Short mmCIF file of C-alpha atoms in Angstrom, two decimals:
data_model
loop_
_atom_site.label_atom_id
_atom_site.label_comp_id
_atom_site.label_asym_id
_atom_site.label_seq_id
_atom_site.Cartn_x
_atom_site.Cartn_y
_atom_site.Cartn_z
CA UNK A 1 -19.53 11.58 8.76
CA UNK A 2 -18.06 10.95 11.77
CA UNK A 3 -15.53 13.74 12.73
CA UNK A 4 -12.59 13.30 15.21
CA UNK A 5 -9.21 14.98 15.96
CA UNK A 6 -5.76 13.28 16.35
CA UNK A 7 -4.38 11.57 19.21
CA UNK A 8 -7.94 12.72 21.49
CA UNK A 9 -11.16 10.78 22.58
CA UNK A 10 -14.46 11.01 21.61
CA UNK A 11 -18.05 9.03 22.87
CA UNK A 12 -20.31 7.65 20.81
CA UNK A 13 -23.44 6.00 21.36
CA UNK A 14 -23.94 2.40 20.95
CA UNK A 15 -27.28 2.99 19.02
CA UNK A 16 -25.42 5.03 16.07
CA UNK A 17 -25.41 3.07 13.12
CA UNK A 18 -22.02 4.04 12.32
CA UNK A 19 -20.77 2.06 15.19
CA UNK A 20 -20.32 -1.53 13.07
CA UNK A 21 -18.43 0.30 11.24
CA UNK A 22 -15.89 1.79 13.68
CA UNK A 23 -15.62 -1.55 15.45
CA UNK A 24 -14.62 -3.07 11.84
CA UNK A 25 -11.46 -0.69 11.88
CA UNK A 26 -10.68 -0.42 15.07
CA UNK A 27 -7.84 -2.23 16.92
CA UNK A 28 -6.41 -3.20 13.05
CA UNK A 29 -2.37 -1.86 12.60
CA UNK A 30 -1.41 0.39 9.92
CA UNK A 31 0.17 -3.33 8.56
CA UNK A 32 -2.79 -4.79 8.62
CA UNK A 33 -4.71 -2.63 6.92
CA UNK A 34 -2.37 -1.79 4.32
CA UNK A 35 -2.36 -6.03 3.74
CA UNK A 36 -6.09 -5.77 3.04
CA UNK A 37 -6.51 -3.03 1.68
CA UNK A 38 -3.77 -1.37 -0.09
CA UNK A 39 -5.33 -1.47 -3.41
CA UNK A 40 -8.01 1.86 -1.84
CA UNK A 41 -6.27 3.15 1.19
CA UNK A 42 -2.80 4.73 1.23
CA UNK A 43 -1.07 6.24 4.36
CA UNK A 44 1.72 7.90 4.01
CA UNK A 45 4.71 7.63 4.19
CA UNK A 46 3.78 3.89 5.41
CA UNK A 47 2.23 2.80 1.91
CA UNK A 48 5.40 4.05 -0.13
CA UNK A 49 8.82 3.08 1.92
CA UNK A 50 9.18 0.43 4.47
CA UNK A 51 9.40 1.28 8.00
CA UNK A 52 12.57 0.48 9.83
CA UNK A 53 11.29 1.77 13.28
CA UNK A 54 7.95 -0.58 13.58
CA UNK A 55 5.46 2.31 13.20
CA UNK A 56 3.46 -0.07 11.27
CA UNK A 57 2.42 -1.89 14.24
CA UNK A 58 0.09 1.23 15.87
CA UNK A 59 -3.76 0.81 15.22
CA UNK A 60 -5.75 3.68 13.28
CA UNK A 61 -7.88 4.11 16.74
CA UNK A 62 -8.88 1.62 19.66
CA UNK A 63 -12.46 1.28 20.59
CA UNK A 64 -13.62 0.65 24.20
CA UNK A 65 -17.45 -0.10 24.60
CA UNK A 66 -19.35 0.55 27.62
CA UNK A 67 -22.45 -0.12 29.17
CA UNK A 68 -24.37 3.02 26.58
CA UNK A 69 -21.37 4.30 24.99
CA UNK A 70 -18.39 3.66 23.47
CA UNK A 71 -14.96 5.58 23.26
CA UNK A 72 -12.69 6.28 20.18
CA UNK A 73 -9.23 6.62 21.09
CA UNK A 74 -7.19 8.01 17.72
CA UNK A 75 -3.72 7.92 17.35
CA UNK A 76 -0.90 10.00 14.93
CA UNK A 77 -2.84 9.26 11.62
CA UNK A 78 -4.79 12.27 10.36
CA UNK A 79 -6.96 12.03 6.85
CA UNK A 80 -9.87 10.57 5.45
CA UNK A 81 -11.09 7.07 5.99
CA UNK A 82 -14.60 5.43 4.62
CA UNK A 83 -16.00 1.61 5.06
CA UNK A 84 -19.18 1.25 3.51
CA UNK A 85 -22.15 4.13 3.79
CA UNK A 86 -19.85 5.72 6.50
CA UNK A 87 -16.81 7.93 6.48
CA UNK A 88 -14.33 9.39 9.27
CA UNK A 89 -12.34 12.63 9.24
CA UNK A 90 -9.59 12.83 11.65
CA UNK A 91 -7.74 16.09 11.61
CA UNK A 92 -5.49 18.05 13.60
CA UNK A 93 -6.19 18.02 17.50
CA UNK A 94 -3.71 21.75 17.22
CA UNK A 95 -6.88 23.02 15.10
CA UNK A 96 -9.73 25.10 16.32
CA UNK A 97 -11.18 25.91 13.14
CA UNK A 98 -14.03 23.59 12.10
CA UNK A 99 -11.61 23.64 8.40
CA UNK A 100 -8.28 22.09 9.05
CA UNK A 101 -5.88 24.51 7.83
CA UNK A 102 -3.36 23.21 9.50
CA UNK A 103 -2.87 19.59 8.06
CA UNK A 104 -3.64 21.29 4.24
CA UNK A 105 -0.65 23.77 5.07
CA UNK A 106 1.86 20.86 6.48
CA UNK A 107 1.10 18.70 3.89
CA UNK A 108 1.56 21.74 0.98
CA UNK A 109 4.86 22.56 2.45
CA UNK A 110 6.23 19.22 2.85
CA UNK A 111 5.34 18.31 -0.30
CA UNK A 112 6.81 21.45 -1.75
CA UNK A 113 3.87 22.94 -3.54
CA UNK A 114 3.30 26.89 -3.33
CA UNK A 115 -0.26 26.94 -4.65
CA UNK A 116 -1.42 28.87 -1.26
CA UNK A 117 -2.82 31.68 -3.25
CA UNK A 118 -5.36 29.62 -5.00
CA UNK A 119 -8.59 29.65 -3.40
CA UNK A 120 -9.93 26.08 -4.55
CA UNK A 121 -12.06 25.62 -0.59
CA UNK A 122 -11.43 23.04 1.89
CA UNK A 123 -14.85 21.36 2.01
CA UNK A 124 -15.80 20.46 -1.38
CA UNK A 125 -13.71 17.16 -1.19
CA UNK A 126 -10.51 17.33 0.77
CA UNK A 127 -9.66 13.68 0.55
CA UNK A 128 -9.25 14.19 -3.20
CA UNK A 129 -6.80 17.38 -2.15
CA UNK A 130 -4.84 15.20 -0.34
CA UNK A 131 -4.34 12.48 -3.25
CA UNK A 132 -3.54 15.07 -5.33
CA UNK A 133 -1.07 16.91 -2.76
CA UNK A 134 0.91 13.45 -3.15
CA UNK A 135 1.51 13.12 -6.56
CA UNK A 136 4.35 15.29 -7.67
CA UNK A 137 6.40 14.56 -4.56
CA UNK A 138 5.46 10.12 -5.36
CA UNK A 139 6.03 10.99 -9.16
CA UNK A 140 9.46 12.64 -8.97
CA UNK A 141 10.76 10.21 -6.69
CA UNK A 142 9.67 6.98 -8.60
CA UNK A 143 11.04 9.45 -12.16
CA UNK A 144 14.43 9.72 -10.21
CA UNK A 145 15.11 5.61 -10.56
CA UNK A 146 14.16 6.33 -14.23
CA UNK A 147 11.39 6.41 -16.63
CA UNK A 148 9.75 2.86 -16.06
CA UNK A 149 10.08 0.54 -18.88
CA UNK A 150 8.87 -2.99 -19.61
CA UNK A 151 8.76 -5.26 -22.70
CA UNK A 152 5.61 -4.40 -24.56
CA UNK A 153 3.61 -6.81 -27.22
CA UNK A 154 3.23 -4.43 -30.04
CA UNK A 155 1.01 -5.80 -33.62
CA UNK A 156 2.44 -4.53 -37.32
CA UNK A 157 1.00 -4.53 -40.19
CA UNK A 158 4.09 -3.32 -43.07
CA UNK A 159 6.99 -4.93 -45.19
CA UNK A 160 9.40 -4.62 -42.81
CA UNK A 161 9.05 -7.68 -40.75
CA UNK A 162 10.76 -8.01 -37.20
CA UNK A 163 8.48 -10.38 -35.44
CA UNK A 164 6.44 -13.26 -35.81
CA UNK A 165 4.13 -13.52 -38.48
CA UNK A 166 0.29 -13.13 -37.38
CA UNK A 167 -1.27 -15.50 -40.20
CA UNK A 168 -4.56 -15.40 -39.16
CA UNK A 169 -4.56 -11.49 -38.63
CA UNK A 170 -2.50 -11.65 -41.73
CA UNK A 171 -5.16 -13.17 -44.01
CA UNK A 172 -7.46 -10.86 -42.71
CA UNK A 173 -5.61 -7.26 -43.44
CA UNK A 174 -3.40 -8.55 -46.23
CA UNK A 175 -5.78 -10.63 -49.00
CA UNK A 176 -5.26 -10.04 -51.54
CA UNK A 177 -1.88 -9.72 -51.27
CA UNK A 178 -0.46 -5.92 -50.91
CA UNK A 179 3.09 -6.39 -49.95
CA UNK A 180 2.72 -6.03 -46.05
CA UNK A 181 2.67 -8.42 -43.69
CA UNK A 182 0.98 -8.65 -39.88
CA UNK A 183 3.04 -9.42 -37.07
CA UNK A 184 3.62 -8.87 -33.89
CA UNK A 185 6.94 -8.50 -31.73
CA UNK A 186 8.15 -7.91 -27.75
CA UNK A 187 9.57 -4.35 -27.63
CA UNK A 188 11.43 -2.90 -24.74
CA UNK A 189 9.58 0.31 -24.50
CA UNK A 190 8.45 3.47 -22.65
CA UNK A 191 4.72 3.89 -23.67
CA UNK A 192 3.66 1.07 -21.39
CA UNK A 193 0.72 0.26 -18.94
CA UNK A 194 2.23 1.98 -16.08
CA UNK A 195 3.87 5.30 -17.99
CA UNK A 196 0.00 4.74 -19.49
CA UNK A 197 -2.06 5.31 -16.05
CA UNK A 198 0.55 8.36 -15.08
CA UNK A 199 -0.17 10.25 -18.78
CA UNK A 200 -4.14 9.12 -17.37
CA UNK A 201 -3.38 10.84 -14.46
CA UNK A 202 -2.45 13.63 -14.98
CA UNK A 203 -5.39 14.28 -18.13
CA UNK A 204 -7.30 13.89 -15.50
CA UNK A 205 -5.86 16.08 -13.26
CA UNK A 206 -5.27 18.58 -15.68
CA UNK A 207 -9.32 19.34 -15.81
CA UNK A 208 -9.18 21.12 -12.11
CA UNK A 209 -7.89 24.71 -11.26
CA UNK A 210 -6.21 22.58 -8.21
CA UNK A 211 -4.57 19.88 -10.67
CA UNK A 212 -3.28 22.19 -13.08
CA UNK A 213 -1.58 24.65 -10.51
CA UNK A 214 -0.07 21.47 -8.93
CA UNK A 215 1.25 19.64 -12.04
CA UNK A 216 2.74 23.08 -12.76
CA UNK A 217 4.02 23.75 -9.29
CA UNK A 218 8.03 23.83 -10.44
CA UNK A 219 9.98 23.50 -13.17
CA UNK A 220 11.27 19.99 -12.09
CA UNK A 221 7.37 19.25 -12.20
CA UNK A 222 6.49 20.49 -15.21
CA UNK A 223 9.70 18.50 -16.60
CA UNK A 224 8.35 15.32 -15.12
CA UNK A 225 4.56 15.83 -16.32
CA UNK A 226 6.49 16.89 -20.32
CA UNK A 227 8.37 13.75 -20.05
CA UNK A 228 5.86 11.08 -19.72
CA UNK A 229 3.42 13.38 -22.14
CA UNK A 230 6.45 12.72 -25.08
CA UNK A 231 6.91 8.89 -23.98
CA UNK A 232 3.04 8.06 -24.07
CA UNK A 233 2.18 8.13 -27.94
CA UNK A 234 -0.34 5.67 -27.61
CA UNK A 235 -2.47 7.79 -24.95
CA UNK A 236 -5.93 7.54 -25.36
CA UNK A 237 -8.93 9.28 -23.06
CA UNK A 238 -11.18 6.04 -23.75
CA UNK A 239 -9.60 3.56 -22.59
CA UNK A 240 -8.57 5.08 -19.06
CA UNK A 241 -10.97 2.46 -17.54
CA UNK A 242 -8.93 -0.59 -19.06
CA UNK A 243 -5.58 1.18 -17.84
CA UNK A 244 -6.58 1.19 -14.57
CA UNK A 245 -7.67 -2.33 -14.53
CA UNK A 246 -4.48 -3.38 -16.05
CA UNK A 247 -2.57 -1.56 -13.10
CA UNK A 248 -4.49 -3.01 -10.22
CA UNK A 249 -2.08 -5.80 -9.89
CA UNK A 250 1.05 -4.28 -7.88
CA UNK A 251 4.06 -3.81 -9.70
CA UNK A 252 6.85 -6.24 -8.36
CA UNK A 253 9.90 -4.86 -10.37
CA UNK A 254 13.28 -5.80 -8.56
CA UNK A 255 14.40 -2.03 -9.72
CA UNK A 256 12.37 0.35 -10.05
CA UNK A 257 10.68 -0.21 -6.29
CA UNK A 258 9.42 3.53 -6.11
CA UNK A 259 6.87 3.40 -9.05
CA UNK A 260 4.70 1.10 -6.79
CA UNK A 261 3.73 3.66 -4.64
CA UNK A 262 2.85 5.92 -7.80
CA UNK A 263 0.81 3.23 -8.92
CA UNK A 264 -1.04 2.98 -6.08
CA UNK A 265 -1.54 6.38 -5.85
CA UNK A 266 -3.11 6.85 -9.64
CA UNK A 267 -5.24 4.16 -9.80
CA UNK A 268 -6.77 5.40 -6.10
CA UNK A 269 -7.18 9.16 -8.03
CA UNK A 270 -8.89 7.89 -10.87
CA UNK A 271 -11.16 5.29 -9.03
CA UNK A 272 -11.50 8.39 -6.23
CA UNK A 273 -15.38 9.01 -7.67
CA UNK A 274 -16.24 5.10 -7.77
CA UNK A 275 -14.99 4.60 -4.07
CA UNK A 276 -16.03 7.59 -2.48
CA UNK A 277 -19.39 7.82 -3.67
CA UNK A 278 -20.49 4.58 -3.94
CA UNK A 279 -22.04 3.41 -0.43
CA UNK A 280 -22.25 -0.30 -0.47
CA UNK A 281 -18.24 -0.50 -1.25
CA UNK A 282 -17.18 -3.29 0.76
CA UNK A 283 -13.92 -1.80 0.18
CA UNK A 284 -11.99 0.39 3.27
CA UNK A 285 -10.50 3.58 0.89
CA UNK A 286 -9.61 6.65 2.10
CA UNK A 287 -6.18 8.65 2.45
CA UNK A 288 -4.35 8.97 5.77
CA UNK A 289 -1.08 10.99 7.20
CA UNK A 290 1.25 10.48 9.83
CA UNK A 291 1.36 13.18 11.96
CA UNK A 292 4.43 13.00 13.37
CA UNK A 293 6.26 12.19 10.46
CA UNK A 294 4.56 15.24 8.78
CA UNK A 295 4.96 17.88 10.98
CA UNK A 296 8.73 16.65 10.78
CA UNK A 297 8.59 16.85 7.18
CA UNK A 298 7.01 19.96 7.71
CA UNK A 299 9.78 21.41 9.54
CA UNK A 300 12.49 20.33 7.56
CA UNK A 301 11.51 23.02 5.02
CA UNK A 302 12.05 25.83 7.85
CA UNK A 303 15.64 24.22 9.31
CA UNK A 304 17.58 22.30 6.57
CA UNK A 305 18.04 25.63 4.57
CA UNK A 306 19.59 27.20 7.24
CA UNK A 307 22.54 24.09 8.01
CA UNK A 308 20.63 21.28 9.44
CA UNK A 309 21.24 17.80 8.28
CA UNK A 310 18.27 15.71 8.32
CA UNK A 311 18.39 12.06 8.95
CA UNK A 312 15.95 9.33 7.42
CA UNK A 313 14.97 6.67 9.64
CA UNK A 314 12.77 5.01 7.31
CA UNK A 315 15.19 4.82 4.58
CA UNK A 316 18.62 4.42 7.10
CA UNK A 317 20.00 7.45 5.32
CA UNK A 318 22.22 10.23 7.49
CA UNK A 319 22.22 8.10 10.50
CA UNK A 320 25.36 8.37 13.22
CA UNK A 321 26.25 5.95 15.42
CA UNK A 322 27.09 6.27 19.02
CA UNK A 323 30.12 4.21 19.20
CA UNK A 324 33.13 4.31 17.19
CA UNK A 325 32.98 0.49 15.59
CA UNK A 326 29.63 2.07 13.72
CA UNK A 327 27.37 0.18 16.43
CA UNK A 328 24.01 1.62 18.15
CA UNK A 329 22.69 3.65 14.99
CA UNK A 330 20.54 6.51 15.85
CA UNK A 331 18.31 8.92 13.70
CA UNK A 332 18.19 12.68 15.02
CA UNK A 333 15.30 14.42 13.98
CA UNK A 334 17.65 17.18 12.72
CA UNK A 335 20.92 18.59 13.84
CA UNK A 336 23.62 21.71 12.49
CA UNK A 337 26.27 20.79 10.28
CA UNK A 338 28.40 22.69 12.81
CA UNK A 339 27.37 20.16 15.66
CA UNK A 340 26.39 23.32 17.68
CA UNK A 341 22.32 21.95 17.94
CA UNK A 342 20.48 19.14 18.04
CA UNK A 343 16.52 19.79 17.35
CA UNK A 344 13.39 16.80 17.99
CA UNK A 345 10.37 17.54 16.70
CA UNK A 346 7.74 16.68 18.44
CA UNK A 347 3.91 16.73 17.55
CA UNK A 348 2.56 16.27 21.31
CA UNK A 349 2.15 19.17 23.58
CA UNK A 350 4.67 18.31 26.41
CA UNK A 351 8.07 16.09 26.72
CA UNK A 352 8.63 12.98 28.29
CA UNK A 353 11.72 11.65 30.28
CA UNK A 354 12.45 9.70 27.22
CA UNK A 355 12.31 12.46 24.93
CA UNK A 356 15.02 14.55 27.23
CA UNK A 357 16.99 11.45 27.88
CA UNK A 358 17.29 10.70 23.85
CA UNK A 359 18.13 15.07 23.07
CA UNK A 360 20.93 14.60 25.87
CA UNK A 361 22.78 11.27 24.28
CA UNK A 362 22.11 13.41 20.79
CA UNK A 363 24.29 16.45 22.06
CA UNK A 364 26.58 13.79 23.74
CA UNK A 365 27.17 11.92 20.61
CA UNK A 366 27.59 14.78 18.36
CA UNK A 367 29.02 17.36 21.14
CA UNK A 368 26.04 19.68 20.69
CA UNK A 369 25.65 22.73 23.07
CA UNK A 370 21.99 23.10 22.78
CA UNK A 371 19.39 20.85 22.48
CA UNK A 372 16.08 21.84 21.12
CA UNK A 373 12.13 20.44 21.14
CA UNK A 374 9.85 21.94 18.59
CA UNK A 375 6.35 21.81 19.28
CA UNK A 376 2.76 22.76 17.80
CA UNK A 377 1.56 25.44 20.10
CA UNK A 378 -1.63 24.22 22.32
CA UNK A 379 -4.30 26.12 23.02
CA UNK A 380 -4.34 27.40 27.07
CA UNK A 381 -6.60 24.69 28.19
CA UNK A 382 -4.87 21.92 26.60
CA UNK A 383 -1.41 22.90 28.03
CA UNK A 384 -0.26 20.23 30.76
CA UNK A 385 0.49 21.27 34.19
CA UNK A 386 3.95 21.52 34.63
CA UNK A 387 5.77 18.82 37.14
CA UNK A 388 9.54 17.63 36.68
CA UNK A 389 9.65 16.24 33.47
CA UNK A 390 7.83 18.77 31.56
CA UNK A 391 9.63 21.79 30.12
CA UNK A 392 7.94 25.36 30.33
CA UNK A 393 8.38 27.56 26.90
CA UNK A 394 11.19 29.21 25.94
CA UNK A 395 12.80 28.90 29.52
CA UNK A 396 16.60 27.65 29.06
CA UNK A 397 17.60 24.62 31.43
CA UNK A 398 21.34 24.35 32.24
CA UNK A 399 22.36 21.01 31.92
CA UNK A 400 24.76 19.51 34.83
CA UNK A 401 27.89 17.68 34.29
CA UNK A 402 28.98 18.45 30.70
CA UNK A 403 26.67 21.29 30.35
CA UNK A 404 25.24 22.42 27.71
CA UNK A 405 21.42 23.77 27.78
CA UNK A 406 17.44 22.54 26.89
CA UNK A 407 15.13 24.42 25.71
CA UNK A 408 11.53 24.03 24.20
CA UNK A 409 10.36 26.58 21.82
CA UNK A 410 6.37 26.22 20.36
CA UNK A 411 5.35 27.35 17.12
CA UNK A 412 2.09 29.43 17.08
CA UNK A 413 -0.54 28.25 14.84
CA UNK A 414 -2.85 30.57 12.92
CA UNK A 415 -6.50 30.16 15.05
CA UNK A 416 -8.84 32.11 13.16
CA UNK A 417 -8.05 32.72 9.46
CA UNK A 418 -9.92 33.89 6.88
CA UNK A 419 -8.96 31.50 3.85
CA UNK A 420 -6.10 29.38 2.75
CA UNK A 421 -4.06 32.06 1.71
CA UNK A 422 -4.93 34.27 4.89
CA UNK A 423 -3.33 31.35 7.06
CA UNK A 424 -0.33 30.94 5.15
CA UNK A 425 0.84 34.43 5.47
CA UNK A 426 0.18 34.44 9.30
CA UNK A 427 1.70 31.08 9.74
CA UNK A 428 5.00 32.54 7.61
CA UNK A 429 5.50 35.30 10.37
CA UNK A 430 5.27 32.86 12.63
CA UNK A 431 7.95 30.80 11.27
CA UNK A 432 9.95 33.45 11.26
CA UNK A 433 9.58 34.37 14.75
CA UNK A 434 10.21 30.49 15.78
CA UNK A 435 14.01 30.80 13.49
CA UNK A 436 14.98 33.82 15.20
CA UNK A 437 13.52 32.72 18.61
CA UNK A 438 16.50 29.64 17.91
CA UNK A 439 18.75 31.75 16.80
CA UNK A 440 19.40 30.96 13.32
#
């Protein structure tokens, strides 16, 4: 396995035999890849809401070959990717544990789940974690449009008649004659291919200490998983192979949009085995995140229960506009009901003039007093020298002409933990520290 970290370099020589490989996936965008191969590989949140912002045009990595090496160049994404006999982990370059906490803990906040206390390891198979991270949070978005429901062709075999009649089935159940009569009939129901590979699902993921703690994470969850156990009569454990087959054609319903990515997502959990441990796959599969949008996500569950609204750019929800005809739309990372802050989140380890230039038109626009970057905390010899477009921790900059003031505050990041649970309760006293450090 080929290891990297986030948004860093790394040299490999040109005699590996993993190096086919790498040149097969590098330079491809997230669009691209997603075209060909977004039956086995999700990345989220590109494979389950359109981008408005063109963040599906960045590459996975670039590859520049030398004269005895070549260099890997990664980007934002962060996961688990495999092509073939080879497979590369790219976790977080804010990580100097050799197990990456840090994405497992982003990803279980984000997605809401509070199973830190159960000690299930990080390196039996932590792409499978991930898939399985997803679920509730793609399931109880695509059960908020509604449980999906489709016409169904359903065979009868009684007096009562509602369909058309099956003779040659009909000669075969019914002679001699016994009053009933075979036939079959369209029904608009429930218990249907796709509610079919969700009730799959979650059997399956009901056999793991992980899977049940997750699919009984919250009550809204345990709702959910009730619901489509009570609308899938029909459920049966043999013919989960013939479900998934049936799904691998993506759903193209004009409505219910959001039970594509759920589909996606199940039939990559119960084909996980198959993919990831069959070598001559010709198949790219693996599971990747967005770092920046995570660590956004991530944040959100620190700031929006305390007053900040927290606007969607992918979706074009909460957006405000910087002129008074509703022109020039703009997507703050997050900002206080009062107007009193505007906050970016940013997973790099210094600003850029652009970054300080877009905070100020923020606190313009919404007449904000303090603008605020959020950062991972680097370690010392990854922190940038300072110059005149960098900002220095926790220092305060006045603003000129309107005023106002910039600061950059860094959250610390748990370096040597014991377990899972050991890094959760040192990262929640940092949190802490970062909230009253703003103020709030």
């Amino acid at each position: 396995m080929i290891r990297l970290k986030d948004n860093s370099s790394k040299e490999l020589s040109l005699q590996s035999q993993e190096l086919s490989v790498v040149r097969c996936l590098a330079g491809h965008s997230l669009k691209q890849l997603l075209k060909e191969h977004g039956d086995t590989l999700l990345i989220w949140p590109h494979s389950f809401a359109e981008s408005r912002n063109g963040e599906g045009d960045a590459s996975l990595f670039t590859l520049t070959e030398r004269t005895d090496t070549a260099v890997i160049q990664t980007g934002n994404l962060m996961g688990f990717i495999g092509y073939q006999a080879t497979e590369l982990a790219i976790t977080s370059r804010f990580t100097s544990t050799e197990q990456d906490y840090f994405l497992h803990y982003m990803l279980l906040k984000a997605f809401d789940l509070h199973v830190f206390n159960l000690d299930h390891g990080l390196c039996r198979d932590e792409a499978f974690d991930f898939l399985i991270y997803l679920f509730p949070k793609v399931l109880l978005q695509a059960l908020s449009q509604g449980l999906y429901k489709e016409y169904q062709k359903r065979s009868y075999n009684d007096a009562r008649v509602r369909g058309v009649i099956d003779i040659g089935r009909h000669l075969k159940l019914n002679s001699p004659p016994n009053g009933r009569i075979a036939y079959h009939t369209r029904e608009y129901s429930y218990d249907n291919t796709v509610t079919q590979l969700i009730r799959h699902t979650i059997e399956y993921l009901g056999r793991t200490e992980l899977g049940r703690s997750i699919l009984s994470s919250s009550d809204e969850m345990r709702t959910a998983v009730s619901r489509i156990i009570e609308n899938t009569p029909r459920y049966d454990a043999k013919e989960r192979n013939q479900v998934v087959r049936r799904n691998l054609r993506p759903l193209s319903h004009p409505y219910y949009q959001a039970y594509r990515g759920l589909q996606k997502l199940c039939v990559q959990i119960l084909r996980h085995d198959k993919l990831m441990y069959h070598s001559s796959t010709e198949q790219v599969h693996g599971i990747l995140f967005d770092g920046a949008v995570l660590w956004e996500e991530y944040l959100g569950t620190l700031l929006t229960p305390k007053g900040f609204e927290h606007p969607n750019n992918r979706t074009g929800q909460g957006r405000i506009h910087l002129s008074q005809t509703s022109k020039f739309p703009r997507y703050p990372d997050f900002y206080h009901r009062s107007g009193s802050m505007v906050i970016d989140a940013k997973y790099k380890r210094t600003t850029s003039r652009n970054d300080i230039h877009q905070v100020i038109a923020y606190m313009y626009r919404l007449q904000a007093q303090k603008g605020v970057f959020i950062m991972p905390e680097a370690q010392a010899e990854d922190t940038p020298q300072n110059s005149d477009e960098e900002m220095a921790h926790n220092e305060i900059y006045k603003l000129a002409g309107y005023g106002g003031t910039l600061a950059l505050h860094r959250l610390s990041i748990a370096r040597q933990p014991q377990d899972t649970k050991d890094f959760a309760t040192l990262m929640a006293g940092y949190e802490r520290s970062l909230l009253q450090e703003l103020g709030i």
